[in-house]
Amino acid sequence: MEATQNLPLVSGDGVVQSVVFTNEENGYTVLRLLTDDGDLVTCVGCIPCAAPGERLTFTATEEVHPQHGEQYHVVDVERELPETEQEICDYLSSGICRGVGPATARLIVDYFGADTLRVMEETPEKLSRLRGVTDKKAAEIGRAFREHMGLRRLMSFLARYRLPPNLAMLLRRNLGDGALESIRSNPYLLTSDSYSVPFSVTDTIALELGFAEDSAFRIEAAVLFELVHNEGNGHVFLPRGKLIDASARLLDCAPDACESALDRLLERREIVEETVANVRACYLERLYQAEKGAVLRLKSLIEAAADVSRRAGGAIAAIEREQGITYAPRQRHAVEAAARKGVLLLTGGPGTGKTTTLRGIVALFRSMGLDISLAAPTGRAAARMAELSGLEAMTIHRLLGAAWDEGSQSVAFSKNEKDPLTADAVIVDEMSMVDLELFAALLRALRPGTRLVLVGDADQLPSVGAGTVFSDLIRSGRVETIVLTDVFRQAEQSAIIRNAHAVNQGIAPRLVNDQGDFFFMSRRRAEQAAETIVSLCAERLPKNMKIPASEIQVLTPTRKGPCGTEQLNTLLQSALNPPAKGKSELAWGERRFRCGDRVMQTRNDYDILWERENGEAGSGIFNGDIGRITAIDPSGEFLALDFDGRRATYAREMLSELELAYAQTVHKAQGSEYRCVVFAAVPCAQGLCVRPVLYTAITRAKQLLISVGDDAVLRTMTDNAARTRRYCGLCWRLRHAFEDEE
């Protein structure tokens, strides 16, 4: 083995001796390799269709498995077909080709020798010369071998551009045996939603294949790429001029060429253009349909409202007596509005009584005999909603029956206009986290006349996905909105709540340490702040405040740097869950996962099966879900995890979907609450050093918040009220939909 410059990567060459395990769906493989140095080593990674006899040249990270010892996790691989007769026989005997077993492999190799593989692919009819091989069987063997070679060549092609082998599996699934020919004909198809290859990579491939810089494929792909890329920045559309200028800068070409490409895409309806608030807005087709459809369905729900406010008055008085409370005027107004309005928005900061009001709305709906569904964007938010209301609550994805559709390479919902929800009323909490496409999917699943109550805090960070749905609905002025502003006396005693409201008004938080539940620890250097954060979690808070580490969550604005999530998680894992004799652990690249680790799911995976102790079962673990590793299989190939009572099993190759979660970014923590939050107040990128990030971080803490870092950073964040503008037309469309009738 020869170490590369980018340690701890190593490179090596060898011949596959045996394949221990392979997953045909994603290509994850465990194999034994005889290196050119004469060592027999274990390699793991995405190496689909691997078979004994073939030669590999690989780059890998070196790992030590607790049971199996040293092994290499392959990150890049080049493959060569076997050359000697024995290697070819071993290769075919492994079952890589349907219809060819060990006996048939030996028969073919004995007859055709070193020319065997060429014959099987190019002139398989010659196989019928062999005893027992009919013309039909020869044709079937040839067809199966060509399929196998097609996948191999596709993987080799992608490997030249350092694209992952599992992309080949996806392309083959979607494009069939002609996948490589399709890519050679138009490499820019790789930039689509289905594959998400960066434009710079597809551009390199295309130019090397001889595509001209002014190729129509190239310019159209750049225009589409800009829309997809900016969707990731939260934009539902881009103004035509901005889209053309951005595409021209990306290609370093004349804007006229991009304008012509855009017009062609508009003709094919891959992009939709419509004037929105005097702006020529360019949408991806699916986002256009989501926005337009959401407005039509929302308008229908609003217009279907039934005025039952007279009957509601007596019911509300009964609820007050039953719950032993007296609603404040705005709270009573909200509960009454829920009875007479088809759609209601309820918003307010911490301590303003949203939870009490929500309980009242639930009680009123129950007194009206309505079937109620409660939902939230995250599992933790749904669990909190269930605890506060006494009713079952679930994630919006689960409510809608989300599943991954392999054909479209997108999420599909079983609940829609064809099979709607049976609920008479749907209440959604943490609405600021809901993006446009999820909101549109929810509306499609509601029957006409269903009551909809949307609850949230519009001053928190916007959704990760495209749009600013909750803020747009409020700003439209077309949806009944109750804003709770009065902080109740009990809540006002909390410095967490007082400081959250102060920050929201542009007033820096008080940093004196006599406030009871809000503390500041000055550490000018980020490295010092990191040390203090680890000490607080591992020693000081558990010992002095009797708060166990499991109830402490570290939040930081950023992933990078001494106080970013990556470094803090490494430090916190070492302090809170160090290696120990008998404690299982598993290496994945430079990460190590141990039994007991707190982890986070980093992408939506609709196929993961889970089960609760009561026998309830389902599928889907979603981006931001927090779990704990409860066991690691002795083989090192499987892990058991618990996500707030949902028990799931992860195969080793799924570790790429997990990261440690002792520290989280503020964005990832949205929708969750923690007994104690330790916030890293350290310098970060300008776009993260803003008021909504600080406000959201403070409002995640229920009982105790400790800021560690530089007071100047807290002042800067408070002063910076700038919100990145997102291009979306929901607010305008909603206003326009009602103006047409006035």
XYZ file of C-alpha atoms in Angstrom:
742
model
C 0.000 0.000 0.000
C 1.203 3.471 -0.852
C -0.054 6.481 1.110
C -1.401 9.369 -0.936
C -0.730 13.020 -0.203
C -4.243 13.451 1.134
C -3.847 11.403 4.297
C -5.347 9.171 5.606
C -6.166 7.881 2.095
C -4.244 4.903 0.757
C -4.095 3.404 -2.725
C -3.566 -0.148 -3.880
C -3.928 -2.742 -6.640
C -4.964 -6.356 -6.555
C -7.158 -9.189 -7.773
C -10.520 -10.002 -6.176
C -10.371 -13.401 -4.458
C -13.900 -13.602 -3.081
C -17.015 -11.497 -2.519
C -18.274 -11.775 1.075
C -21.370 -9.588 0.782
C -23.079 -7.417 -1.814
C -26.246 -5.307 -1.845
C -27.683 -5.347 -5.359
C -29.784 -2.219 -4.746
C -26.934 0.174 -3.976
C -23.792 -1.780 -4.850
C -22.357 -1.875 -1.324
C -19.845 -4.746 -1.254
C -17.472 -6.515 1.124
C -14.702 -8.423 -0.679
C -11.324 -10.062 -0.141
C -8.522 -8.778 -2.365
C -5.044 -10.213 -3.005
C -2.810 -7.162 -3.404
C 0.195 -6.996 -5.692
C 2.267 -6.995 -2.488
C 0.904 -10.446 -1.662
C -1.385 -9.309 1.182
C -4.949 -10.589 1.511
C -7.060 -7.588 2.619
C -10.725 -6.760 3.132
C -12.250 -3.939 1.052
C -15.699 -2.442 1.638
C -17.619 0.188 -0.282
C -19.767 0.754 -3.356
C -18.277 -1.725 -5.856
C -21.291 -3.117 -7.707
C -20.957 -6.317 -9.754
C -17.581 -7.137 -8.211
C -16.480 -10.706 -8.871
C -13.452 -12.951 -8.271
C -10.780 -12.670 -10.928
C -11.115 -8.970 -11.766
C -8.383 -6.473 -11.014
C -9.025 -3.356 -8.905
C -7.020 -0.169 -8.520
C -8.498 1.671 -5.578
C -8.207 4.607 -3.206
C -9.511 4.016 0.308
C -9.443 5.041 3.935
C -7.824 2.597 6.302
C -10.044 1.364 9.150
C -9.802 -1.084 12.004
C -12.970 -3.121 12.492
C -13.506 -4.250 16.118
C -14.200 -7.843 15.026
C -12.598 -8.199 11.601
C -9.498 -6.074 12.056
C -7.910 -3.940 9.360
C -9.985 -3.155 6.289
C -10.155 -0.531 3.564
C -13.196 1.615 2.853
C -13.058 2.260 -0.887
C -13.850 5.793 -2.032
C -12.585 5.526 -5.624
C -12.014 2.452 -7.790
C -10.902 1.549 -11.314
C -11.532 -1.956 -12.600
C -9.984 -4.203 -15.240
C -11.388 -7.419 -16.640
C -9.503 -10.642 -15.820
C -6.913 -11.701 -18.385
C -5.652 -15.186 -17.565
C -7.825 -18.216 -18.259
C -8.053 -19.101 -14.577
C -9.054 -15.543 -13.623
C -11.680 -15.521 -16.392
C -13.053 -18.854 -15.196
C -13.213 -17.603 -11.601
C -14.917 -14.436 -12.819
C -17.659 -16.251 -14.738
C -18.081 -18.908 -12.039
C -19.048 -16.242 -9.521
C -22.474 -15.765 -11.113
C -21.946 -12.343 -12.680
C -23.717 -13.572 -15.823
C -27.150 -15.177 -15.704
C -27.090 -18.719 -17.099
C -23.392 -19.293 -16.486
C -22.366 -21.374 -13.482
C -19.007 -22.986 -12.623
C -19.472 -25.936 -14.998
C -20.564 -23.778 -17.947
C -17.787 -21.278 -17.204
C -15.157 -24.021 -17.351
C -16.661 -25.354 -20.575
C -16.570 -21.916 -22.238
C -13.042 -21.039 -21.079
C -11.633 -24.432 -22.108
C -12.978 -23.838 -25.624
C -12.339 -20.123 -26.186
C -9.429 -19.532 -23.778
C -8.314 -15.934 -23.211
C -10.749 -14.817 -25.950
C -13.781 -15.900 -23.859
C -15.059 -12.514 -22.728
C -14.805 -10.964 -26.194
C -16.754 -13.853 -27.679
C -19.485 -13.646 -25.029
C -20.040 -9.968 -25.686
C -19.483 -9.614 -29.429
C -20.325 -13.007 -30.979
C -22.296 -14.979 -28.369
C -23.824 -17.166 -31.099
C -20.491 -19.032 -31.166
C -21.346 -20.399 -27.702
C -23.809 -22.771 -29.381
C -20.785 -24.777 -30.609
C -20.453 -26.095 -27.067
C -22.107 -29.296 -25.958
C -25.464 -28.599 -24.258
C -25.649 -24.914 -25.282
C -28.589 -24.241 -27.610
C -28.918 -21.223 -29.883
C -31.497 -19.794 -27.477
C -29.270 -20.256 -24.436
C -26.312 -18.729 -26.275
C -28.400 -15.654 -27.071
C -29.579 -15.379 -23.444
C -26.006 -15.637 -22.133
C -24.870 -12.984 -24.604
C -27.697 -10.623 -23.615
C -26.976 -11.052 -19.880
C -23.244 -10.532 -20.344
C -23.764 -7.375 -22.406
C -25.963 -5.979 -19.619
C -23.227 -6.702 -17.105
C -20.551 -5.113 -19.276
C -22.765 -2.087 -19.868
C -22.918 -1.416 -16.138
C -19.155 -1.946 -15.774
C -18.383 0.493 -18.585
C -20.809 3.022 -17.139
C -19.061 2.809 -13.761
C -15.634 3.147 -15.382
C -16.823 6.207 -17.320
C -18.164 7.874 -14.176
C -15.052 6.973 -12.174
C -12.928 9.087 -14.540
C -14.780 12.114 -13.219
C -14.775 10.945 -9.593
C -18.525 10.371 -9.615
C -19.707 7.738 -7.119
C -20.333 4.165 -8.331
C -23.856 4.173 -6.884
C -24.743 6.846 -9.480
C -24.244 4.131 -12.102
C -26.849 1.984 -10.360
C -29.321 4.873 -10.400
C -28.663 5.717 -14.054
C -29.019 2.090 -15.062
C -32.314 1.847 -13.178
C -33.713 4.967 -14.883
C -32.186 4.784 -18.360
C -31.767 1.053 -18.865
C -28.991 -0.657 -20.805
C -28.436 2.436 -22.928
C -27.504 4.653 -19.968
C -23.928 5.249 -21.104
C -25.021 6.057 -24.650
C -27.599 8.499 -23.258
C -24.924 10.273 -21.219
C -22.550 10.419 -24.173
C -25.365 11.916 -26.257
C -26.160 14.529 -23.596
C -23.990 14.573 -20.454
C -25.978 17.531 -19.151
C -28.860 15.261 -18.206
C -26.773 14.480 -15.104
C -27.530 17.954 -13.725
C -31.253 17.136 -13.452
C -33.090 16.770 -10.140
C -32.751 12.997 -10.407
C -28.941 12.960 -10.291
C -27.851 16.390 -8.988
C -24.348 16.240 -10.463
C -22.748 19.725 -10.270
C -22.875 21.637 -13.540
C -19.090 22.080 -13.485
C -18.634 18.296 -13.593
C -21.120 17.690 -16.388
C -19.586 20.587 -18.304
C -16.146 18.986 -18.024
C -17.520 15.680 -19.285
C -19.303 17.330 -22.211
C -16.343 19.435 -23.311
C -14.040 16.395 -23.180
C -16.555 14.514 -25.326
C -16.339 17.268 -27.899
C -19.464 19.285 -27.205
C -19.115 22.878 -28.358
C -19.242 25.725 -25.862
C -22.297 27.079 -27.663
C -24.076 23.706 -27.684
C -27.808 24.038 -27.113
C -27.611 21.187 -24.594
C -24.990 23.103 -22.619
C -26.771 26.437 -22.494
C -30.177 24.928 -21.683
C -28.615 22.834 -18.905
C -27.016 25.959 -17.419
C -30.373 27.750 -17.329
C -32.071 24.786 -15.637
C -29.147 24.392 -13.257
C -29.503 27.984 -12.070
C -33.161 27.398 -11.167
C -32.396 24.138 -9.347
C -29.399 25.684 -7.569
C -31.415 28.696 -6.422
C -34.235 26.459 -5.234
C -31.633 25.228 -2.748
C -31.267 28.856 -1.641
C -35.003 29.056 -0.959
C -36.182 30.677 -4.199
C -39.377 29.421 -5.819
C -38.659 31.338 -9.034
C -36.079 33.703 -10.494
C -36.852 36.894 -12.396
C -36.203 36.352 -16.098
C -33.423 38.936 -16.236
C -31.621 37.530 -13.209
C -31.907 33.992 -14.562
C -30.423 34.997 -17.916
C -27.613 37.020 -16.322
C -26.722 34.243 -13.852
C -26.663 31.635 -16.625
C -24.496 33.869 -18.835
C -22.017 34.391 -15.977
C -21.908 30.666 -15.324
C -21.026 29.969 -18.968
C -19.104 33.188 -19.637
C -21.204 33.699 -22.734
C -23.464 36.331 -24.256
C -26.873 36.776 -22.534
C -28.597 36.450 -25.928
C -27.629 32.774 -26.107
C -29.133 32.124 -22.671
C -32.269 34.036 -23.597
C -32.748 31.840 -26.668
C -32.162 28.709 -24.570
C -34.704 29.908 -22.020
C -37.283 30.439 -24.764
C -36.754 26.868 -25.987
C -37.214 25.542 -22.459
C -40.389 27.597 -22.133
C -41.717 26.099 -25.375
C -41.106 22.583 -23.984
C -42.599 23.708 -20.633
C -39.546 22.557 -18.708
C -39.697 26.112 -17.360
C -42.841 28.197 -16.883
C -42.864 31.991 -17.113
C -45.607 34.163 -15.668
C -45.798 37.774 -14.559
C -45.881 37.986 -10.765
C -46.112 41.423 -9.153
C -44.783 43.028 -12.361
C -41.861 40.570 -12.449
C -41.399 38.059 -15.281
C -41.023 35.053 -13.004
C -39.388 31.852 -14.295
C -40.310 28.650 -12.469
C -39.405 25.012 -12.612
C -42.637 23.321 -13.707
C -43.190 21.460 -10.410
C -42.732 24.607 -8.283
C -45.089 26.549 -10.521
C -47.755 23.884 -10.142
C -47.179 23.724 -6.377
C -47.579 27.482 -5.906
C -50.554 27.880 -8.204
C -52.281 24.772 -6.862
C -51.725 25.818 -3.240
C -53.497 29.137 -3.823
C -56.497 27.545 -5.549
C -56.989 24.962 -2.794
C -56.406 27.476 -0.002
C -58.944 29.851 -1.518
C -61.455 27.025 -1.678
C -60.944 26.189 2.013
C -61.278 29.833 3.030
C -64.513 30.263 1.094
C -65.999 27.090 2.587
C -65.994 28.534 6.114
C -69.155 28.018 8.173
C -70.101 30.598 10.802
C -70.806 28.695 14.006
C -69.545 31.422 16.317
C -72.870 31.703 18.204
C -72.711 28.068 19.249
C -68.985 28.426 19.912
C -69.467 30.976 22.688
C -71.072 28.519 25.085
C -68.577 25.803 24.178
C -65.637 28.104 24.910
C -67.032 29.014 28.325
C -67.393 25.308 29.105
C -63.794 24.689 28.017
C -62.558 27.473 30.301
C -64.385 25.936 33.248
C -63.112 22.459 32.414
C -59.479 23.575 32.015
C -59.599 26.049 34.899
C -58.444 29.033 32.837
C -59.704 32.333 31.500
C -58.632 33.183 27.967
C -57.090 36.549 27.239
C -59.034 38.541 24.621
C -56.773 37.562 21.709
C -56.785 33.914 22.774
C -60.580 33.863 22.921
C -60.696 35.590 19.561
C -58.451 32.856 18.115
C -60.589 30.010 19.464
C -63.753 31.680 18.168
C -62.122 32.285 14.768
C -61.254 28.595 14.516
C -64.972 27.856 14.785
C -66.072 30.242 12.062
C -63.145 30.315 9.626
C -62.080 27.622 7.191
C -58.408 28.569 7.575
C -56.790 30.208 10.595
C -53.232 31.381 11.191
C -52.077 31.591 14.804
C -48.722 33.216 15.481
C -46.784 34.738 18.347
C -43.474 34.595 20.151
C -42.570 32.529 23.222
C -44.732 32.975 26.316
C -47.653 34.525 24.429
C -50.018 31.596 24.990
C -49.964 29.741 21.661
C -50.031 26.363 23.441
C -53.002 27.284 25.651
C -54.856 28.660 22.631
C -54.075 25.544 20.636
C -55.471 23.356 23.426
C -58.631 25.454 23.366
C -59.032 25.045 19.617
C -58.578 21.272 19.918
C -61.165 21.131 22.728
C -63.603 23.238 20.698
C -63.243 21.057 17.605
C -63.838 17.956 19.730
C -66.969 19.511 21.221
C -68.147 20.118 17.649
C -67.693 16.421 16.895
C -64.898 16.984 14.397
C -62.325 14.322 13.545
C -58.960 16.056 14.156
C -55.490 15.346 12.741
C -52.451 17.005 14.351
C -49.164 17.318 12.474
C -45.786 19.055 12.523
C -42.754 19.115 10.219
C -40.452 17.116 12.555
C -40.864 14.092 14.801
C -39.882 16.023 17.902
C -42.319 18.831 17.189
C -45.069 16.266 16.611
C -44.231 14.508 19.885
C -44.400 17.810 21.769
C -47.707 18.611 20.098
C -49.137 15.238 21.179
C -47.936 15.761 24.743
C -49.539 19.199 24.996
C -52.836 18.290 23.335
C -53.395 14.769 24.616
C -54.072 13.561 21.067
C -51.939 11.642 18.603
C -49.760 13.829 16.388
C -47.441 12.847 13.576
C -45.085 14.356 11.044
C -46.665 15.859 7.950
C -44.777 13.326 5.841
C -46.235 10.434 7.800
C -49.725 11.961 7.791
C -49.576 12.153 3.992
C -48.067 8.677 3.527
C -44.770 9.834 2.040
C -42.729 7.307 0.075
C -39.874 7.492 -2.408
C -40.850 6.965 -6.031
C -37.959 5.368 -7.928
C -39.393 6.255 -11.302
C -39.587 10.018 -10.773
C -36.757 10.066 -8.214
C -38.898 12.194 -5.930
C -41.154 11.841 -2.928
C -44.727 10.758 -3.566
C -47.656 11.003 -1.168
C -50.349 8.343 -0.937
C -52.791 10.903 0.463
C -53.873 13.348 -2.236
C -56.950 14.567 -4.087
C -57.728 10.992 -5.192
C -57.400 9.536 -1.677
C -57.786 12.463 0.757
C -57.459 12.520 4.519
C -60.669 11.722 6.387
C -60.091 14.402 9.036
C -62.620 17.216 9.433
C -59.929 19.501 10.859
C -56.143 19.551 10.470
C -53.870 21.506 12.803
C -50.203 22.034 11.887
C -47.603 23.389 14.316
C -44.153 24.904 13.542
C -45.434 26.199 10.208
C -42.386 28.401 9.645
C -40.507 25.188 8.787
C -42.931 24.086 6.061
C -41.793 24.718 2.481
C -43.967 25.322 -0.552
C -44.002 21.798 -1.999
C -44.882 20.165 1.324
C -47.614 22.745 1.940
C -49.059 22.148 -1.526
C -49.025 18.389 -0.893
C -50.878 18.899 2.391
C -53.555 21.022 0.716
C -54.023 18.429 -2.029
C -54.837 15.852 0.658
C -57.624 17.878 2.314
C -61.265 17.292 1.455
C -63.387 20.326 0.542
C -64.593 21.978 3.743
C -61.792 20.658 5.940
C -60.817 23.178 8.607
C -57.137 24.116 8.636
C -55.291 25.762 11.536
C -51.649 26.737 10.995
C -49.563 27.627 14.058
C -46.050 29.021 14.203
C -43.636 31.846 14.869
C -43.046 33.891 11.730
C -39.912 35.482 13.224
C -38.003 32.198 13.279
C -35.792 31.023 10.447
C -37.580 30.173 7.191
C -37.922 26.652 5.839
C -34.925 24.791 4.464
C -36.885 24.148 1.270
C -38.110 26.765 -1.174
C -40.544 29.467 -0.155
C -41.586 31.463 2.902
C -45.030 29.940 3.221
C -46.085 30.996 6.723
C -44.841 34.576 6.345
C -46.447 34.862 2.909
C -49.809 33.685 4.210
C -49.694 36.256 6.997
C -48.528 39.101 4.737
C -51.196 38.367 2.145
C -53.898 39.646 4.484
C -56.310 37.140 2.930
C -56.178 34.512 5.675
C -57.642 35.119 9.131
C -54.590 35.762 11.318
C -54.415 36.078 15.088
C -51.146 37.493 16.419
C -50.583 36.840 20.125
C -48.408 39.654 21.489
C -48.959 39.757 25.248
C -46.366 37.868 27.282
C -48.087 36.277 30.248
C -46.882 37.048 33.759
C -45.535 33.563 34.438
C -43.650 33.503 31.145
C -42.363 37.025 31.741
C -40.417 35.735 34.746
C -38.191 33.781 32.346
C -35.129 35.642 31.124
C -35.059 33.274 28.137
C -38.423 34.625 27.004
C -37.628 38.247 27.901
C -34.353 38.142 25.975
C -35.946 36.385 23.008
C -38.501 39.185 22.669
C -35.783 41.801 23.171
C -33.672 40.314 20.382
C -36.710 40.202 18.122
C -37.155 43.941 18.707
C -33.482 44.653 17.963
C -32.360 44.945 21.591
C -29.279 42.923 22.524
C -29.844 40.321 25.259
C -28.861 41.200 28.836
C -25.626 39.402 29.635
C -25.589 39.752 33.418
C -25.648 36.383 35.183
C -28.345 37.090 37.772
C -31.315 36.245 35.562
C -31.898 32.685 36.718
C -32.190 30.841 33.405
C -30.072 32.913 30.975
C -26.291 33.042 31.330
C -23.342 34.353 29.342
C -19.736 33.135 29.561
C -17.241 35.396 27.810
C -14.639 33.554 25.714
C -12.978 35.740 23.098
C -11.212 32.908 21.271
C -13.269 30.215 19.550
C -10.911 27.493 20.818
C -11.520 28.656 24.392
C -15.250 28.680 23.777
C -15.097 25.085 22.517
C -13.227 23.947 25.623
C -15.796 25.635 27.873
C -18.720 24.127 25.971
C -17.297 20.626 26.376
C -16.651 21.237 30.085
C -20.220 22.468 30.596
C -21.734 19.401 28.929
C -19.455 16.783 30.412
C -18.912 18.076 33.962
C -20.246 21.395 35.160
C -23.930 21.198 34.245
C -24.421 17.525 35.226
C -22.542 18.064 38.509
C -23.654 21.543 39.562
C -27.110 21.854 37.959
C -28.068 18.138 37.956
C -28.826 18.333 34.226
C -27.769 15.103 32.510
C -25.801 15.397 29.276
C -28.676 13.729 27.423
C -30.847 16.808 28.141
C -28.253 19.336 26.982
C -28.097 20.419 23.345
C -25.214 22.434 21.934
C -26.234 24.815 19.152
C -23.953 26.762 16.836
C -24.609 28.921 13.768
C -22.067 27.103 11.597
C -20.654 23.709 10.613
C -17.044 24.814 10.134
C -14.374 26.214 12.428
C -13.337 25.530 16.053
C -16.942 25.965 17.225
C -18.641 24.448 14.205
C -20.668 21.259 14.500
C -17.959 19.079 12.964
C -15.271 19.971 15.515
C -17.627 20.249 18.490
C -19.130 16.831 17.811
C -15.694 15.247 17.748
C -14.797 16.877 21.071
C -18.151 16.135 22.701
C -18.157 12.498 21.606
C -14.711 12.027 23.168
C -15.905 13.595 26.418
C -19.436 12.162 26.650
C -19.083 8.771 24.985
C -15.404 7.778 24.908
C -14.199 4.384 23.677
C -14.259 1.674 26.309
C -13.611 -2.034 26.575
C -16.700 -3.901 25.423
C -18.271 -0.820 23.795
C -18.917 -1.452 20.108
C -17.864 1.124 17.566
C -17.703 1.402 13.809
C -15.513 3.539 11.571
C -16.965 5.279 8.540
C -14.320 7.299 6.740
C -12.953 9.720 9.306
C -16.032 9.362 11.526
C -16.499 6.873 14.332
C -19.885 5.809 15.592
C -20.220 4.174 19.017
C -22.975 2.532 20.966
C -24.759 5.297 22.859
C -23.921 8.077 20.399
C -26.509 10.760 19.692
C -26.901 10.957 15.915
C -28.922 12.871 13.337
C -30.421 11.745 10.048
C -29.136 14.117 7.350
C -31.477 13.335 4.460
C -35.027 12.154 3.941
C -35.018 8.366 3.586
C -38.516 7.093 2.925
C -37.540 3.417 2.823
C -36.177 2.940 6.357
C -38.501 0.649 8.301
C -39.161 1.324 11.983
C -41.185 -0.211 14.774
C -42.321 0.861 18.231
C -42.515 -1.316 21.333
C -46.316 -1.399 21.036
C -46.026 -3.072 17.621
C -46.787 0.029 15.578
C -44.684 0.008 12.417
C -43.981 2.412 9.605
C -41.325 3.682 7.250
C -39.340 6.874 6.782
C -36.671 8.635 8.843
C -36.296 12.265 7.856
C -33.686 14.996 7.679
C -33.129 16.379 11.182
C -34.515 13.386 13.124
C -32.425 12.688 16.241
C -31.701 9.158 17.408
C -29.352 7.114 19.540
C -27.254 4.118 18.551
C -28.405 1.253 20.773
C -26.364 -1.611 19.316
C -23.776 -2.435 16.673
C -23.851 -5.914 15.174
C -20.636 -7.904 15.800
C -20.165 -8.198 12.042
C -20.061 -4.406 11.810
C -22.580 -4.458 8.958
C -25.682 -3.336 10.895
C -26.605 -0.801 13.581
C -29.707 -0.536 15.753
C -30.999 2.990 16.387
C -33.795 4.489 18.435
C -35.475 7.661 17.146
C -37.696 8.756 20.042
C -39.208 5.293 20.347
C -39.018 4.351 16.675
C -36.520 1.511 16.430
C -34.753 1.111 13.100
C -31.927 -0.988 11.679
C -29.300 0.635 9.458
C -26.974 -1.292 7.161
C -23.380 -0.107 7.181
C -23.661 1.658 3.840
C -26.400 3.889 5.294
C -23.933 5.543 7.663
C -23.462 8.262 5.045
C -26.946 9.461 6.086
C -25.939 9.954 9.731
C -23.815 12.423 11.632
C -23.136 12.987 15.308
C -25.663 15.307 16.960
C -24.158 16.350 20.296
C -23.857 19.722 18.538
C -26.308 20.940 15.880
C -26.642 24.005 13.718
C -29.462 26.319 14.737
C -31.158 25.586 11.399
C -31.258 21.864 12.168
C -32.632 22.454 15.682
C -35.653 24.399 14.476
C -38.869 22.717 15.581
C -37.259 21.156 18.653
C -37.029 22.244 22.290
C -34.449 21.195 24.865
C -34.259 21.433 28.633
C -30.862 23.147 28.316
C -29.229 24.844 25.327
C -25.562 25.818 25.161
C -25.109 28.317 22.329
C -21.744 29.010 20.692
C -21.672 32.782 20.133
C -18.691 32.848 17.787
C -17.905 34.705 14.546
C -19.426 33.077 11.481
C -20.400 33.827 7.899
C -22.322 37.068 7.434
C -25.436 35.237 6.268
C -25.513 33.269 9.545
C -24.668 36.138 11.887
C -28.243 37.446 11.790
C -31.100 38.125 14.186
C -33.355 35.188 13.147
C -30.540 32.717 13.929
C -30.036 34.142 17.435
C -33.778 34.397 18.076
C -34.340 30.810 16.958
C -31.430 29.574 19.092
C -32.747 31.278 22.237
C -36.284 29.976 21.739
C -35.053 26.348 21.592
C -34.307 26.423 25.347
C -37.044 25.488 27.820
C -35.339 25.856 31.211
C -31.763 27.071 30.741
C -29.726 28.851 28.092
C -25.991 29.484 28.285
C -24.238 31.533 25.599
C -20.506 30.948 25.384
C -18.332 33.237 23.295
C -18.015 36.875 22.297
C -20.595 39.454 23.394
C -19.812 41.457 20.239
C -21.135 38.556 18.168
C -24.442 38.613 20.064
C -24.765 42.365 19.474
C -23.947 41.962 15.788
C -26.532 39.213 15.388
C -29.165 41.310 17.147
C -28.454 44.362 14.994
C -28.478 42.415 11.731
C -32.178 42.060 11.012
C -31.566 41.372 7.345
C -33.513 38.454 5.960
C -32.354 37.020 2.675
C -35.051 37.823 0.166
C -36.638 34.786 -1.399
C -38.384 35.000 -4.731
C -41.818 33.460 -4.306
C -45.273 34.401 -5.528
C -47.565 32.839 -2.918
C -48.405 36.118 -1.183
C -49.071 37.942 -4.474
C -51.120 35.095 -5.936
C -53.271 34.862 -2.827
C -54.013 38.583 -2.865
C -54.664 38.460 -6.591
C -57.010 35.463 -6.290
C -59.393 37.446 -4.086
C -58.940 40.757 -5.899
C -60.333 39.136 -9.039
C -63.661 38.760 -7.234
C -63.793 42.236 -5.724
